[in-house]
Amino acid sequence: MTSSKPIAVGTNDSAQSQAAVLWAARRAKRAGLPLVILHVVDDRWVAEPYPWFGTLQQAGEELLKTAAGRLEGAEAVTPETELLTGSVGGSLAKYSKRTSMMVIGSGSGHLGGTLADRALQVATAAKVPVAVVGTQDLEGRSGVVVGVDGSPESTRAVAFAAAEADREGDELTVVYAVNVPDPIIDAGLTPAALADLMVDEERVVLSEAVAGLKEDYPDLTVHQQLETERGAVDALVEAAAGARLLVVGSRGRGAFKRLLLGSTAHGVLKHLPCPTIITRTEAVTAV
């Protein structure tokens, strides 16, 4: 273990955040790391003095106490709790600098839909890997799935996913989705031979993404999946439908490099198939 920084999990006592707290507690226990449960009192619209703001803070403290209490007898970990104030996404992202991983529950369709969810905000701005946890039943699930596209970000995601799978005795599935010309739809525009050549070239990209894994993890079973008929989001969501964990890089090699969260990571979080970790550029070691 290269980091002793805690795993932090944000909660608002929703079903999703309750699941996130339990997931984070189990991970902290396995990793031998401290656990911090956070709650943010949103004070963006508060102008002092407001007598009821103290009531909001008290309610937040009670919420944290309840969240920590649920772990008693369930997980052998004693969490710390901390109440933050400010915007929810910004406060959690800022706090992430003090952690080895930030965990948050997936959002719901309230207040404008999933695009407004805190999970997207935190995953966009956090400085460490962000795990987003939903309410899926995880019993009987196995395997780690990781998406690649030849970018440095996806290379780091593979390193993280491989370490994760090897440590937990899981198999690793590496998924690469690429668009190639359809020999029927594009007849007369692009020769079918060119489409075959493109597929062969992309197989090289996929092979390079897993190069060296056998040397680093000789007991790790690695599956390579090249997807040519569906986009990256659909391919990853389906591949991870029964997985224990999905890992994606924060950005890929798409046209919009200025975006802090790539379209694939964004799309996966909107259709979360299982606990999903968004790795950062600097993150190469699983925690």
CSV table of C-alpha atoms in Angstrom, one decimal:
chain,number,residue,atom,x,y,z
A,1,MET,CA,0.0,0.0,0.0
A,2,THR,CA,1.6,3.3,-1.1
A,3,SER,CA,-0.9,5.6,0.5
A,4,SER,CA,-2.1,6.0,4.1
A,5,LYS,CA,-4.6,8.7,3.2
A,6,PRO,CA,-8.2,7.8,4.1
A,7,ILE,CA,-11.0,6.7,1.8
A,8,ALA,CA,-13.8,9.4,2.0
A,9,VAL,CA,-17.4,8.9,1.2
A,10,GLY,CA,-20.1,11.5,0.9
A,11,THR,CA,-23.6,10.9,2.1
A,12,ASN,CA,-27.0,12.6,2.2
A,13,ASP,CA,-28.7,9.5,3.5
A,14,SER,CA,-30.3,8.5,0.2
A,15,ALA,CA,-30.4,4.9,-0.7
A,16,GLN,CA,-27.5,5.4,-3.1
A,17,SER,CA,-25.3,7.1,-0.5
A,18,GLN,CA,-26.1,4.5,2.1
A,19,ALA,CA,-24.9,1.9,-0.4
A,20,ALA,CA,-21.8,4.0,-1.1
A,21,VAL,CA,-21.0,4.2,2.6
A,22,LEU,CA,-21.1,0.4,3.0
A,23,TRP,CA,-19.0,-0.1,-0.2
A,24,ALA,CA,-16.4,2.4,1.1
A,25,ALA,CA,-16.3,0.8,4.5
A,26,ARG,CA,-15.6,-2.6,3.0
A,27,ARG,CA,-12.9,-1.2,0.8
A,28,ALA,CA,-11.3,0.7,3.6
A,29,LYS,CA,-11.3,-2.5,5.7
A,30,ARG,CA,-9.6,-4.5,2.9
A,31,ALA,CA,-7.1,-1.8,2.2
A,32,GLY,CA,-6.3,-1.2,5.9
A,33,LEU,CA,-7.1,2.5,5.4
A,34,PRO,CA,-9.1,5.0,7.6
A,35,LEU,CA,-12.6,5.8,6.5
A,36,VAL,CA,-14.1,9.3,6.7
A,37,ILE,CA,-17.9,9.9,6.2
A,38,LEU,CA,-18.7,13.4,4.9
A,39,HIS,CA,-21.9,15.4,4.6
A,40,VAL,CA,-22.1,18.8,3.0
A,41,VAL,CA,-24.5,21.5,4.2
A,42,ASP,CA,-25.1,23.6,1.1
A,43,ASP,CA,-24.7,27.2,2.2
A,44,ARG,CA,-24.5,28.8,-1.2
A,45,TRP,CA,-27.9,30.5,-0.8
A,46,VAL,CA,-27.4,31.4,2.9
A,47,ALA,CA,-26.7,35.0,3.9
A,48,GLU,CA,-26.0,35.5,7.6
A,49,PRO,CA,-27.7,35.8,9.9
A,50,TYR,CA,-30.2,32.9,9.4
A,51,PRO,CA,-31.2,31.3,12.7
A,52,TRP,CA,-32.2,28.1,10.9
A,53,PHE,CA,-28.8,27.5,9.4
A,54,GLY,CA,-27.7,26.1,12.8
A,55,THR,CA,-30.6,23.7,12.6
A,56,LEU,CA,-29.3,22.5,9.2
A,57,GLN,CA,-25.8,21.9,10.7
A,58,GLN,CA,-27.3,20.0,13.6
A,59,ALA,CA,-29.4,17.9,11.2
A,60,GLY,CA,-26.2,17.2,9.3
A,61,GLU,CA,-24.4,16.1,12.4
A,62,GLU,CA,-27.2,13.7,13.2
A,63,LEU,CA,-27.2,12.4,9.7
A,64,LEU,CA,-23.4,11.6,10.0
A,65,LYS,CA,-24.0,9.9,13.3
A,66,THR,CA,-26.7,7.7,11.8
A,67,ALA,CA,-24.5,6.8,8.8
A,68,ALA,CA,-21.6,5.8,11.1
A,69,GLY,CA,-24.0,3.9,13.4
A,70,ARG,CA,-25.1,1.7,10.5
A,71,LEU,CA,-21.6,0.3,10.2
A,72,GLU,CA,-21.5,-0.9,13.8
A,73,GLY,CA,-21.7,-4.7,13.8
A,74,ALA,CA,-21.7,-4.8,10.0
A,75,GLU,CA,-18.1,-3.8,9.2
A,76,ALA,CA,-15.0,-3.9,11.4
A,77,VAL,CA,-14.1,-0.3,10.7
A,78,THR,CA,-14.6,2.8,12.9
A,79,PRO,CA,-15.2,5.8,10.7
A,80,GLU,CA,-14.5,9.4,11.4
A,81,THR,CA,-17.1,11.9,10.4
A,82,GLU,CA,-16.8,15.5,9.1
A,83,LEU,CA,-19.4,18.1,8.3
A,84,LEU,CA,-18.6,20.4,5.4
A,85,THR,CA,-20.3,23.6,4.2
A,86,GLY,CA,-20.4,25.0,0.7
A,87,SER,CA,-21.5,23.7,-2.6
A,88,VAL,CA,-21.8,19.9,-2.5
A,89,GLY,CA,-19.8,19.0,-5.6
A,90,GLY,CA,-17.2,21.7,-4.9
A,91,SER,CA,-16.7,20.8,-1.3
A,92,LEU,CA,-16.3,17.1,-1.9
A,93,ALA,CA,-13.9,17.7,-4.8
A,94,LYS,CA,-11.8,20.1,-2.6
A,95,TYR,CA,-11.7,17.5,0.2
A,96,SER,CA,-10.6,14.8,-2.2
A,97,LYS,CA,-7.0,16.3,-2.1
A,98,ARG,CA,-6.8,14.8,1.5
A,99,THR,CA,-7.9,11.3,0.4
A,100,SER,CA,-6.7,8.3,-1.5
A,101,MET,CA,-10.2,7.8,-3.0
A,102,MET,CA,-13.5,9.6,-3.0
A,103,VAL,CA,-16.7,7.5,-2.9
A,104,ILE,CA,-20.2,8.9,-3.7
A,105,GLY,CA,-23.6,7.4,-4.4
A,106,SER,CA,-25.0,7.6,-7.9
A,107,GLY,CA,-27.7,10.2,-8.4
A,108,SER,CA,-31.3,10.0,-9.4
A,109,GLY,CA,-33.5,11.8,-11.8
A,110,HIS,CA,-34.5,14.6,-9.5
A,111,LEU,CA,-33.8,18.3,-10.1
A,112,GLY,CA,-33.3,18.2,-13.9
A,113,GLY,CA,-32.1,14.6,-14.3
A,114,THR,CA,-28.8,12.8,-14.0
A,115,LEU,CA,-26.8,15.6,-15.7
A,116,ALA,CA,-27.2,17.6,-12.5
A,117,ASP,CA,-26.2,14.8,-10.2
A,118,ARG,CA,-23.5,15.3,-7.6
A,119,ALA,CA,-21.7,12.2,-8.8
A,120,LEU,CA,-20.9,13.9,-12.1
A,121,GLN,CA,-19.8,17.0,-10.4
A,122,VAL,CA,-17.4,15.2,-8.0
A,123,ALA,CA,-16.1,12.9,-10.7
A,124,THR,CA,-15.3,15.9,-12.9
A,125,ALA,CA,-13.4,17.9,-10.3
A,126,ALA,CA,-11.9,15.5,-7.8
A,127,LYS,CA,-8.1,15.0,-7.6
A,128,VAL,CA,-8.1,11.3,-6.9
A,129,PRO,CA,-10.0,8.2,-8.2
A,130,VAL,CA,-13.7,8.6,-7.7
A,131,ALA,CA,-15.9,5.5,-7.0
A,132,VAL,CA,-19.6,5.9,-7.9
A,133,VAL,CA,-21.9,3.4,-6.3
A,134,GLY,CA,-25.5,2.6,-7.1
A,135,THR,CA,-28.1,0.4,-5.5
A,136,GLN,CA,-27.5,-2.7,-7.6
A,137,ASP,CA,-27.3,-6.1,-5.8
A,138,LEU,CA,-23.7,-7.0,-5.8
A,139,GLU,CA,-24.1,-10.6,-4.6
A,140,GLY,CA,-22.5,-13.1,-6.9
A,141,ARG,CA,-20.9,-10.6,-9.1
A,142,SER,CA,-17.3,-11.1,-10.2
A,143,GLY,CA,-14.7,-9.7,-12.6
A,144,VAL,CA,-13.3,-6.2,-13.3
A,145,VAL,CA,-14.0,-4.5,-16.6
A,146,VAL,CA,-11.9,-1.6,-17.9
A,147,GLY,CA,-12.4,0.6,-21.0
A,148,VAL,CA,-9.5,1.5,-23.2
A,149,ASP,CA,-9.0,3.7,-26.3
A,150,GLY,CA,-5.3,4.1,-26.7
A,151,SER,CA,-5.0,7.3,-24.6
A,152,PRO,CA,-2.6,7.8,-21.7
A,153,GLU,CA,-5.7,8.0,-19.4
A,154,SER,CA,-6.9,4.6,-20.4
A,155,THR,CA,-3.5,3.1,-20.0
A,156,ARG,CA,-3.5,4.3,-16.4
A,157,ALA,CA,-7.0,2.9,-16.0
A,158,VAL,CA,-5.8,-0.5,-17.2
A,159,ALA,CA,-3.0,-0.4,-14.6
A,160,PHE,CA,-5.4,0.4,-11.9
A,161,ALA,CA,-7.9,-2.2,-13.0
A,162,ALA,CA,-5.3,-4.9,-13.3
A,163,ALA,CA,-4.0,-4.3,-9.8
A,164,GLU,CA,-7.5,-4.4,-8.5
A,165,ALA,CA,-8.4,-7.6,-10.3
A,166,ASP,CA,-5.2,-9.4,-9.2
A,167,ARG,CA,-5.6,-8.4,-5.6
A,168,GLU,CA,-9.1,-9.6,-5.4
A,169,GLY,CA,-8.6,-12.8,-7.5
A,170,ASP,CA,-10.9,-11.5,-10.3
A,171,GLU,CA,-10.6,-11.9,-14.0
A,172,LEU,CA,-10.0,-8.7,-16.0
A,173,THR,CA,-11.9,-7.8,-19.2
A,174,VAL,CA,-10.4,-5.0,-21.3
A,175,VAL,CA,-12.9,-3.5,-23.7
A,176,TYR,CA,-12.1,-1.3,-26.7
A,177,ALA,CA,-15.0,0.1,-28.8
A,178,VAL,CA,-14.1,1.5,-32.2
A,179,ASN,CA,-16.1,2.7,-35.2
A,180,VAL,CA,-15.2,1.0,-38.5
A,181,PRO,CA,-16.9,1.4,-41.9
A,182,ASP,CA,-19.8,-1.0,-42.5
A,183,PRO,CA,-19.1,-2.9,-45.7
A,184,ILE,CA,-22.8,-2.8,-46.7
A,185,ILE,CA,-23.9,0.7,-45.6
A,186,ASP,CA,-20.7,2.3,-46.8
A,187,ALA,CA,-20.5,0.2,-50.1
A,188,GLY,CA,-18.9,2.3,-52.8
A,189,LEU,CA,-17.4,4.7,-50.3
A,190,THR,CA,-14.9,2.6,-48.3
A,191,PRO,CA,-13.7,-0.8,-49.5
A,192,ALA,CA,-14.5,-3.7,-47.2
A,193,ALA,CA,-10.8,-4.5,-47.2
A,194,LEU,CA,-10.1,-1.1,-45.6
A,195,ALA,CA,-12.6,-1.9,-42.8
A,196,ASP,CA,-10.8,-5.2,-42.2
A,197,LEU,CA,-7.4,-3.4,-42.1
A,198,MET,CA,-8.8,-0.9,-39.6
A,199,VAL,CA,-10.0,-3.7,-37.3
A,200,ASP,CA,-6.6,-5.3,-37.5
A,201,GLU,CA,-4.9,-2.1,-36.6
A,202,GLU,CA,-7.3,-1.5,-33.7
A,203,ARG,CA,-6.5,-5.0,-32.4
A,204,VAL,CA,-2.9,-3.9,-32.1
A,205,VAL,CA,-4.1,-0.9,-30.0
A,206,LEU,CA,-6.0,-3.4,-27.7
A,207,SER,CA,-3.0,-5.7,-27.5
A,208,GLU,CA,-0.7,-2.8,-26.6
A,209,ALA,CA,-3.1,-1.8,-23.8
A,210,VAL,CA,-2.6,-5.1,-22.0
A,211,ALA,CA,1.1,-5.6,-22.9
A,212,GLY,CA,3.1,-6.3,-19.8
A,213,LEU,CA,0.2,-7.4,-17.6
A,214,LYS,CA,1.2,-11.1,-17.7
A,215,GLU,CA,4.7,-10.1,-16.5
A,216,ASP,CA,3.3,-8.0,-13.7
A,217,TYR,CA,0.5,-10.3,-12.8
A,218,PRO,CA,1.3,-13.9,-13.9
A,219,ASP,CA,-1.8,-15.4,-12.3
A,220,LEU,CA,-4.3,-12.8,-13.8
A,221,THR,CA,-6.7,-13.9,-16.5
A,222,VAL,CA,-7.1,-11.2,-19.0
A,223,HIS,CA,-9.8,-11.1,-21.7
A,224,GLN,CA,-9.6,-8.7,-24.7
A,225,GLN,CA,-12.9,-7.5,-26.2
A,226,LEU,CA,-12.9,-5.4,-29.4
A,227,GLU,CA,-16.3,-3.9,-30.1
A,228,THR,CA,-17.0,-2.7,-33.6
A,229,GLU,CA,-20.8,-2.5,-33.6
A,230,ARG,CA,-21.6,-0.4,-30.5
A,231,GLY,CA,-20.3,2.8,-29.0
A,232,ALA,CA,-18.0,2.8,-26.0
A,233,VAL,CA,-20.7,3.5,-23.4
A,234,ASP,CA,-23.1,0.8,-24.6
A,235,ALA,CA,-20.2,-1.7,-24.8
A,236,LEU,CA,-18.9,-1.0,-21.4
A,237,VAL,CA,-22.3,-1.0,-19.7
A,238,GLU,CA,-23.2,-4.4,-21.2
A,239,ALA,CA,-19.8,-5.9,-20.4
A,240,ALA,CA,-20.0,-4.8,-16.8
A,241,ALA,CA,-23.6,-5.8,-16.3
A,242,GLY,CA,-22.5,-8.7,-14.1
A,243,ALA,CA,-19.1,-7.4,-13.0
A,244,ARG,CA,-18.0,-6.4,-9.5
A,245,LEU,CA,-16.3,-3.3,-10.8
A,246,LEU,CA,-15.9,-1.1,-13.9
A,247,VAL,CA,-12.9,1.2,-14.3
A,248,VAL,CA,-12.7,4.0,-16.9
A,249,GLY,CA,-10.3,6.9,-17.4
A,250,SER,CA,-11.4,10.4,-16.7
A,251,ARG,CA,-10.7,11.4,-20.3
A,252,GLY,CA,-10.0,9.7,-23.6
A,253,ARG,CA,-8.6,10.6,-26.9
A,254,GLY,CA,-11.7,12.3,-28.2
A,255,ALA,CA,-11.8,15.7,-29.8
A,256,PHE,CA,-12.7,17.7,-26.7
A,257,LYS,CA,-9.5,17.6,-24.6
A,258,ARG,CA,-10.6,20.6,-22.7
A,259,LEU,CA,-13.3,18.6,-21.0
A,260,LEU,CA,-12.4,17.5,-17.5
A,261,LEU,CA,-14.7,14.5,-17.8
A,262,GLY,CA,-14.7,12.6,-21.1
A,263,SER,CA,-17.9,11.6,-22.8
A,264,THR,CA,-17.4,7.9,-22.1
A,265,ALA,CA,-17.0,8.4,-18.4
A,266,HIS,CA,-19.9,10.8,-18.4
A,267,GLY,CA,-22.1,8.3,-20.3
A,268,VAL,CA,-21.2,5.4,-18.1
A,269,LEU,CA,-22.1,7.3,-14.9
A,270,LYS,CA,-25.5,8.1,-16.4
A,271,HIS,CA,-26.1,4.4,-17.0
A,272,LEU,CA,-24.2,2.9,-14.1
A,273,PRO,CA,-24.0,-0.9,-14.4
A,274,CYS,CA,-22.0,-1.6,-11.2
A,275,PRO,CA,-19.7,0.3,-8.9
A,276,THR,CA,-17.5,2.3,-11.2
A,277,ILE,CA,-14.2,4.0,-10.6
A,278,ILE,CA,-13.1,7.0,-12.6
A,279,THR,CA,-9.3,7.1,-12.5
A,280,ARG,CA,-7.3,10.3,-12.7
A,281,THR,CA,-4.2,11.0,-14.8
A,282,GLU,CA,-1.9,10.7,-11.8
A,283,ALA,CA,-3.5,7.5,-10.4
A,284,VAL,CA,-1.8,4.3,-11.3
A,285,THR,CA,-2.1,2.3,-8.1
A,286,ALA,CA,-5.3,0.7,-6.9
A,287,VAL,CA,-6.4,1.4,-3.3
